[in-house]
């Protein structure tokens, strides 16, 4: 009886071992195939495509240079009818001027080449076998030049009014997993950040990641022309040969200060200190929590007027003169006196979220000023329509007041423990790669 039982167990275990061996074998074979196809993104060929697109409600002619890895769009107003695109592989001892003049069949204004070479003498170093692609628009103006310095780098020169901006696209070694490679984009702000990133060929999803994460740290409307940025992006090729790109890290330097964003293994974006980007808030607008004297209640009877009027915030029993702090990074949009709110401050944290602090004694910030989480913005008081010293605090999300004591939208997220250690090691590896040269 027992013998029979043991045989059954043995056979069962043997089956499990066979299944496991098969699985390992199959996954190895699959990985091998993926490894081979992953080399494909590094083989580049350039083609131009011209088509009409709708952008901001207007039709534009769009021109795209497409290599396996780089999808780059230019948008022209439909009225600029003349768009000529050229593509040429450099032969021995040829210079940039010779090529542009000889092969721009419909002509190029020679002063354009002079200007470009004056700004970027590095273009005198073009070599045999490298690929040049360029676009000439109305009045024989050079709009864009793509210089493919095979195999490690592509440089892109875009016209901006009376000068050219240079963008660098650098192909780094394959990542450790062997399935994907990474590309470093280095650019300068010309126009908006989004347009500058687009004209460098950074994919939309990565641009959105950067703007979504950094909008809490800086105001994208206040960047300066010429501000530098870089983005490290991993590129994977899907089975259908389409490219999937994922932001690994980005750096944006404005007014002498660097802002960073990195992706953790959980897929979310954090800053250098492993603080979540895209929503770091503290619960209370004071350094320590105070007793709640009146709750958030949209059907409340107003204690002064006796009428039903929503209490769209929460009141804290705070003694006069207590420092009031901003619950998150943001920009002061109001710092003023009003009959009802008394001295009050409103802070916009991002396009969705605003906070308000009312009945203050003293205002410590000015409209337009940027504040960080925990910064003193005022001293509490008893001004405006108020029955006693207290701090009235509101949070508005998408133009609606929410209960500051219960909303889960403002939870602080920080990586901790082992996850944090792994993340900080990744930052240590990626940060030095986010160069500007
Ligand atoms: Zn109140």
Coordinates of C-alpha atoms and ligand atoms in Angstrom, one line a residue:
X1 CA 0.0 0.0 0.0
X2 CA 2.8 2.4 1.1
X3 CA 5.0 1.3 -1.8
X4 CA 2.2 2.2 -4.2
X5 CA 1.8 5.6 -2.6
X6 CA 5.5 6.4 -2.9
X7 CA 5.6 5.4 -6.6
X8 CA 2.7 7.8 -7.3
X9 CA 4.5 10.7 -5.5
X10 CA 7.7 9.9 -7.3
X11 CA 6.0 10.0 -10.7
X12 CA 4.3 13.2 -9.8
X13 CA 7.5 14.9 -8.8
X14 CA 9.2 13.6 -12.0
X15 CA 6.5 15.2 -14.1
X16 CA 7.0 18.6 -12.3
X17 CA 10.8 18.4 -13.0
X18 CA 10.2 17.6 -16.7
X19 CA 7.7 20.6 -17.0
X20 CA 10.2 23.0 -15.4
X21 CA 13.1 21.9 -17.6
X22 CA 10.8 22.4 -20.7
X23 CA 9.8 25.9 -19.6
X24 CA 13.4 26.9 -19.0
X25 CA 14.3 25.6 -22.4
X26 CA 11.4 27.4 -24.2
X27 CA 12.1 30.7 -22.5
X28 CA 15.8 30.5 -23.3
X29 CA 14.9 30.0 -27.0
X30 CA 12.5 32.9 -27.0
X31 CA 15.0 35.2 -25.3
X32 CA 17.6 34.3 -27.9
X33 CA 15.2 35.3 -30.6
X34 CA 14.4 38.6 -28.9
X35 CA 18.1 39.2 -28.4
X36 CA 18.6 38.9 -32.2
X37 CA 15.8 41.2 -33.1
X38 CA 16.9 43.8 -30.5
X39 CA 19.9 44.5 -32.6
X40 CA 17.7 45.8 -35.4
X41 CA 17.0 49.3 -33.9
X42 CA 20.7 50.1 -34.2
X43 CA 20.6 49.7 -38.0
X44 CA 19.3 52.9 -39.3
X45 CA 18.0 54.1 -42.6
X46 CA 16.5 57.5 -43.3
X47 CA 13.4 58.1 -45.3
X48 CA 11.3 61.2 -45.6
X49 CA 7.5 61.2 -45.5
X50 CA 5.4 64.2 -46.1
X51 CA 1.8 64.3 -45.0
X52 CA -0.8 66.7 -43.8
X53 CA -1.7 66.7 -40.1
X54 CA -4.0 68.6 -37.8
X55 CA -2.3 70.4 -35.0
X56 CA -4.0 72.8 -32.6
X57 CA -7.0 72.9 -34.9
X58 CA -5.0 73.9 -37.9
X59 CA -3.7 71.9 -40.9
X60 CA 0.0 71.7 -41.3
X61 CA 2.3 70.1 -43.7
X62 CA 4.2 67.6 -41.7
X63 CA 7.6 66.2 -42.7
X64 CA 9.0 63.3 -40.9
X65 CA 12.4 61.8 -41.2
X66 CA 12.1 58.2 -40.1
X67 CA 14.8 55.9 -39.2
X68 CA 14.1 52.7 -37.2
X69 CA 14.9 54.5 -34.0
X70 CA 14.3 58.1 -34.7
X71 CA 10.9 59.5 -35.6
X72 CA 11.2 63.2 -36.1
X73 CA 8.5 65.6 -37.2
X74 CA 8.6 69.1 -38.5
X75 CA 5.4 71.1 -38.8
X76 CA 5.1 73.8 -41.4
X77 CA 2.3 76.1 -41.9
X78 CA 0.4 75.0 -44.9
X79 CA 1.1 78.3 -46.6
X80 CA 4.8 77.5 -46.9
X81 CA 4.2 75.5 -50.0
X82 CA 7.7 74.7 -51.0
X83 CA 9.3 71.9 -49.0
X84 CA 12.2 70.1 -50.5
X85 CA 13.7 67.1 -48.8
X86 CA 17.1 65.6 -49.5
X87 CA 19.1 62.6 -48.4
X88 CA 22.7 61.9 -49.2
X89 CA 25.5 59.6 -48.2
X90 CA 28.8 61.4 -47.9
X91 CA 31.6 60.4 -50.3
X92 CA 35.3 60.8 -49.8
X93 CA 36.7 64.3 -49.2
X94 CA 33.4 66.1 -49.5
X95 CA 32.5 69.1 -47.4
X96 CA 29.1 70.1 -46.1
X97 CA 28.9 73.2 -48.3
X98 CA 29.8 71.2 -51.4
X99 CA 27.1 68.7 -50.7
X100 CA 24.3 71.1 -49.8
X101 CA 25.0 73.2 -52.9
X102 CA 25.5 70.3 -55.3
X103 CA 22.5 68.2 -54.2
X104 CA 19.9 70.7 -53.2
X105 CA 18.3 70.5 -56.7
X106 CA 16.0 73.4 -56.2
X107 CA 18.7 75.6 -54.7
X108 CA 19.9 76.7 -51.3
X109 CA 20.8 80.2 -50.1
X110 CA 24.6 80.0 -49.5
X111 CA 24.4 82.3 -46.6
X112 CA 22.4 79.6 -44.8
X113 CA 25.4 77.3 -44.9
X114 CA 27.8 80.0 -43.8
X115 CA 25.6 80.7 -40.8
X116 CA 25.3 77.1 -39.8
X117 CA 29.0 76.4 -40.1
X118 CA 29.8 79.6 -38.1
X119 CA 27.5 78.4 -35.3
X120 CA 28.6 74.8 -35.4
X121 CA 32.2 74.4 -36.8
X122 CA 31.9 70.7 -35.8
X123 CA 30.0 70.3 -39.1
X124 CA 33.3 70.6 -41.0
X125 CA 34.2 67.2 -39.7
X126 CA 31.7 65.2 -41.8
X127 CA 33.2 62.0 -43.1
X128 CA 32.6 59.4 -45.9
X129 CA 29.7 57.0 -45.2
X130 CA 27.8 59.4 -42.9
X131 CA 24.3 60.2 -43.9
X132 CA 23.0 63.8 -44.3
X133 CA 19.3 64.6 -44.6
X134 CA 18.0 68.1 -45.0
X135 CA 15.0 70.2 -45.7
X136 CA 14.8 73.4 -47.6
X137 CA 11.7 75.6 -47.5
X138 CA 10.5 78.7 -49.2
X139 CA 13.1 81.2 -50.3
X140 CA 15.8 78.5 -50.3
X141 CA 16.1 78.6 -46.5
X142 CA 17.6 75.6 -44.7
X143 CA 15.0 74.4 -42.2
X144 CA 16.7 71.4 -40.8
X145 CA 19.8 69.2 -41.2
X146 CA 20.1 65.7 -39.8
X147 CA 23.7 64.5 -39.6
X148 CA 24.0 60.8 -38.9
X149 CA 27.4 60.1 -37.4
X150 CA 27.1 56.4 -37.7
X151 CA 26.9 54.4 -35.5
X152 CA 26.8 56.2 -32.2
X153 CA 25.3 59.6 -32.8
X154 CA 22.8 61.7 -34.8
X155 CA 23.0 65.5 -34.7
X156 CA 20.0 67.6 -35.6
X157 CA 20.1 71.2 -36.5
X158 CA 16.8 73.1 -36.5
X159 CA 16.3 76.6 -37.7
X160 CA 15.0 79.1 -35.1
X161 CA 14.4 82.5 -36.7
X162 CA 17.9 83.7 -37.4
X163 CA 20.0 80.9 -36.0
X164 CA 20.1 77.1 -35.6
X165 CA 19.8 75.0 -32.5
X166 CA 21.7 71.8 -32.2
X167 CA 20.2 68.6 -30.7
X168 CA 22.2 65.5 -30.1
X169 CA 20.9 61.9 -30.1
X170 CA 23.4 59.5 -28.7
X171 CA 23.0 55.7 -28.9
X172 CA 24.3 54.2 -25.7
X173 CA 25.3 50.6 -25.2
X174 CA 22.6 48.0 -24.9
X175 CA 21.1 47.8 -21.4
X176 CA 21.9 44.9 -19.1
X177 CA 18.8 42.9 -20.1
X178 CA 20.1 42.7 -23.6
X179 CA 16.6 43.2 -25.0
X180 CA 16.7 47.0 -25.3
X181 CA 19.1 49.8 -26.1
X182 CA 19.0 53.3 -24.7
X183 CA 19.2 56.6 -26.4
X184 CA 20.3 59.9 -24.9
X185 CA 18.6 63.0 -26.2
X186 CA 20.4 66.4 -25.6
X187 CA 18.6 69.5 -26.5
X188 CA 18.1 73.2 -26.0
X189 CA 14.9 75.1 -25.5
X190 CA 13.7 76.9 -28.6
X191 CA 10.1 77.6 -28.3
X192 CA 8.2 75.6 -25.7
X193 CA 9.6 72.6 -24.0
X194 CA 7.2 70.3 -25.7
X195 CA 8.1 71.6 -29.2
X196 CA 11.8 71.5 -28.4
X197 CA 11.6 67.9 -27.2
X198 CA 9.4 67.0 -30.2
X199 CA 11.8 68.6 -32.7
X200 CA 14.6 66.4 -31.3
X201 CA 12.5 63.3 -31.9
X202 CA 11.6 62.4 -28.3
X203 CA 8.4 60.3 -28.3
X204 CA 5.2 61.9 -27.0
X205 CA 4.8 59.5 -24.1
X206 CA 8.2 60.4 -22.8
X207 CA 7.6 64.1 -23.2
X208 CA 4.4 63.8 -21.2
X209 CA 6.2 61.9 -18.5
X210 CA 8.8 64.7 -18.1
X211 CA 6.2 67.5 -18.1
X212 CA 3.8 65.7 -15.8
X213 CA 6.6 64.9 -13.3
X214 CA 8.4 68.3 -13.3
X215 CA 5.3 70.5 -13.3
X216 CA 5.3 70.3 -9.6
X217 CA 8.9 71.5 -9.4
X218 CA 9.0 74.3 -11.9
X219 CA 6.8 76.4 -14.1
X220 CA 7.1 75.4 -17.7
X221 CA 5.9 78.8 -18.8
X222 CA 8.9 80.5 -17.1
X223 CA 11.6 78.5 -18.9
X224 CA 14.2 80.5 -20.9
X225 CA 15.2 80.0 -24.5
X226 CA 18.5 78.1 -24.5
X227 CA 17.7 76.2 -21.3
X228 CA 19.3 72.8 -21.7
X229 CA 17.6 69.4 -21.2
X230 CA 18.6 65.8 -21.6
X231 CA 16.5 62.6 -21.5
X232 CA 17.6 59.0 -21.3
X233 CA 15.1 56.7 -23.1
X234 CA 15.1 53.0 -23.5
X235 CA 14.0 51.7 -26.8
X236 CA 12.5 48.3 -27.3
X237 CA 11.4 46.8 -30.6
X238 CA 8.1 45.0 -30.6
X239 CA 7.5 41.9 -32.6
X240 CA 5.8 43.9 -35.3
X241 CA 9.0 46.0 -35.5
X242 CA 7.3 49.1 -34.0
X243 CA 9.4 50.9 -31.4
X244 CA 8.4 51.2 -27.8
X245 CA 10.1 53.9 -25.8
X246 CA 10.3 54.4 -22.1
X247 CA 11.7 57.4 -20.2
X248 CA 14.4 56.2 -17.7
X249 CA 15.6 59.7 -16.6
X250 CA 15.6 63.3 -17.5
X251 CA 17.3 66.5 -16.5
X252 CA 16.2 70.1 -17.2
X253 CA 18.4 73.0 -16.2
X254 CA 16.9 76.5 -15.9
X255 CA 18.1 79.6 -14.0
X256 CA 21.2 77.7 -12.9
X257 CA 19.3 74.9 -11.3
X258 CA 19.0 71.3 -12.3
X259 CA 15.7 69.4 -12.1
X260 CA 15.7 65.6 -12.3
X261 CA 13.2 62.8 -12.8
X262 CA 13.9 59.1 -12.8
X263 CA 11.8 56.0 -13.2
X264 CA 11.7 53.4 -10.4
X265 CA 11.1 49.7 -11.0
X266 CA 7.5 50.2 -10.0
X267 CA 7.1 52.3 -13.1
X268 CA 6.5 55.6 -11.3
X269 CA 8.6 58.7 -11.4
X270 CA 10.7 60.1 -8.5
X271 CA 13.3 62.7 -7.8
X272 CA 16.9 62.3 -6.7
X273 CA 15.8 61.8 -3.1
X274 CA 13.3 59.0 -4.0
X275 CA 10.3 61.4 -3.5
X276 CA 7.4 60.7 -5.8
X277 CA 7.1 63.4 -8.5
X278 CA 3.6 64.1 -9.4
X279 CA 2.1 64.7 -6.0
X280 CA 4.0 65.3 -2.8
X281 CA 1.8 67.0 -0.2
X282 CA 1.6 67.2 3.6
X283 CA -1.8 66.8 5.2
X284 CA -1.8 69.8 7.5
X285 CA -1.0 73.4 6.7
X286 CA 0.8 73.8 10.0
X287 CA 4.0 72.2 11.4
X288 CA 1.9 70.2 13.9
X289 CA -1.8 69.2 13.6
X290 CA -4.3 71.3 15.5
X291 CA -7.8 70.4 16.7
X292 CA -10.5 70.6 14.0
X293 CA -13.1 73.3 15.1
X294 CA -15.3 72.9 12.0
X295 CA -15.4 70.2 9.5
X296 CA -15.6 70.2 5.7
X297 CA -19.4 70.2 5.0
X298 CA -21.0 71.3 1.8
X299 CA -24.5 71.6 3.5
X300 CA -23.4 73.5 6.6
X301 CA -25.3 76.3 8.3
X302 CA -23.0 79.3 8.4
X303 CA -22.5 80.3 12.0
X304 CA -22.4 84.0 11.2
X305 CA -25.2 84.4 8.6
X306 CA -27.4 81.5 9.8
X307 CA -28.0 80.5 6.2
X308 CA -27.1 77.2 4.6
X309 CA -23.8 77.8 3.0
X310 CA -21.2 75.2 2.1
X311 CA -18.1 75.0 4.3
X312 CA -15.7 74.1 1.5
X313 CA -12.7 73.7 3.8
X314 CA -11.8 72.7 7.3
X315 CA -11.2 75.0 10.3
X316 CA -8.3 74.4 12.6
X317 CA -8.3 75.9 16.1
X318 CA -4.9 77.6 15.7
X319 CA -3.7 80.4 18.0
X320 CA -3.1 83.8 16.4
X321 CA 0.5 84.1 15.0
X322 CA 1.0 80.4 14.3
X323 CA 3.2 79.9 11.1
X324 CA 1.1 78.6 8.2
X325 CA 2.9 76.5 5.7
X326 CA 2.2 75.5 2.1
X327 CA 1.1 71.8 1.9
X328 CA 3.0 71.3 -1.4
X329 CA 5.2 72.9 -4.0
X330 CA 3.5 75.5 -6.1
X331 CA 3.0 79.1 -7.1
X332 CA 1.2 81.7 -5.1
X333 CA -1.7 83.0 -7.2
X334 CA -3.4 85.2 -4.6
X335 CA -2.0 86.9 -1.5
X336 CA -4.5 89.6 -0.6
X337 CA -7.3 90.8 1.7
X338 CA -10.9 90.1 1.1
X339 CA -14.0 91.0 3.2
X340 CA -14.9 87.3 3.8
X341 CA -11.6 85.5 3.7
X342 CA -9.7 88.3 5.4
X343 CA -6.0 88.1 4.6
X344 CA -5.7 85.0 2.5
X345 CA -3.3 83.0 0.3
X346 CA -4.1 80.7 -2.7
X347 CA -1.5 78.4 -4.1
X348 CA -1.6 76.5 -7.4
X349 CA 0.3 73.3 -7.1
X350 CA -0.4 72.0 -10.6
X351 CA -3.0 72.4 -13.3
X352 CA -5.5 70.3 -11.2
X353 CA -4.9 71.4 -7.6
X354 CA -5.1 74.6 -5.7
X355 CA -5.1 75.2 -1.9
X356 CA -6.3 78.2 0.1
X357 CA -5.5 79.5 3.6
X358 CA -7.8 82.1 5.1
X359 CA -8.3 84.6 8.0
X360 CA -4.6 85.2 8.3
X361 CA -2.9 87.9 10.4
X362 CA 0.2 88.4 8.3
X363 CA 0.9 87.5 4.6
X364 CA 4.5 86.4 4.0
X365 CA 4.4 85.7 0.3
X366 CA 3.6 87.6 -2.9
X367 CA 1.5 86.6 -6.0
X368 CA 3.8 84.9 -8.6
X369 CA 6.2 83.6 -5.9
X370 CA 7.1 80.0 -6.0
X371 CA 6.9 78.1 -2.8
X372 CA 8.1 74.7 -1.7
X373 CA 6.3 72.2 0.5
X374 CA 6.6 73.3 4.1
X375 CA 7.5 77.0 3.3
X376 CA 6.0 79.6 5.7
X377 CA 3.5 81.5 3.7
X378 CA 1.7 83.5 6.5
X379 CA 0.9 83.8 10.2
X380 CA -2.6 82.7 11.3
X381 CA -5.1 85.2 12.6
X382 CA -8.7 86.2 12.9
X383 CA -9.3 88.5 9.9
X384 CA -12.3 88.8 7.6
X385 CA -15.6 87.0 8.4
X386 CA -14.5 85.0 11.4
X387 CA -15.9 84.3 14.9
X388 CA -12.5 83.6 16.5
X389 CA -8.9 82.8 15.9
X390 CA -8.7 79.9 13.4
X391 CA -7.2 78.8 10.2
X392 CA -9.6 78.0 7.4
X393 CA -8.0 75.6 4.9
X394 CA -9.3 74.5 1.5
X395 CA -8.2 72.1 -1.2
X396 CA -9.6 72.4 -4.7
X397 CA -9.2 69.6 -7.2
X398 CA -10.4 70.2 -10.8
X399 CA -12.3 73.3 -9.6
X400 CA -14.2 71.5 -6.8
X401 CA -13.5 71.7 -3.1
X402 CA -12.5 68.3 -1.5
X403 CA -12.3 67.3 2.1
X404 CA -8.7 68.1 3.1
X405 CA -8.8 65.6 6.0
X406 CA -9.9 62.6 3.9
X407 CA -8.7 63.2 0.3
X408 CA -6.3 60.4 -0.8
X409 CA -5.1 62.5 -3.7
X410 CA -2.5 64.2 -1.7
X411 CA -0.8 61.2 -0.1
X412 CA 3.0 61.6 0.3
X413 CA 4.7 58.9 -1.6
X414 CA 8.3 58.1 -0.9
X415 CA 10.3 55.0 -1.7
X416 CA 11.4 53.3 1.5
X417 CA 13.8 50.5 2.6
X418 CA 15.0 48.0 0.0
X419 CA 13.1 49.6 -2.8
X420 CA 14.7 53.0 -2.0
X421 CA 18.2 51.5 -2.0
X422 CA 17.7 49.9 -5.4
X423 CA 16.2 53.1 -6.7
X424 CA 19.1 55.3 -5.4
X425 CA 21.6 52.9 -7.0
X426 CA 19.8 53.3 -10.4
X427 CA 19.9 57.1 -9.9
X428 CA 23.6 56.8 -9.3
X429 CA 24.0 55.0 -12.6
X430 CA 21.7 57.1 -14.7
X431 CA 22.4 60.7 -13.4
X432 CA 26.0 61.0 -14.8
X433 CA 24.7 59.9 -18.2
X434 CA 22.3 62.9 -18.3
X435 CA 25.0 65.2 -19.7
X436 CA 24.7 68.2 -21.9
X437 CA 27.8 67.7 -24.0
Ligands
LIG1 ZN1 -13.9 77.9 7.8

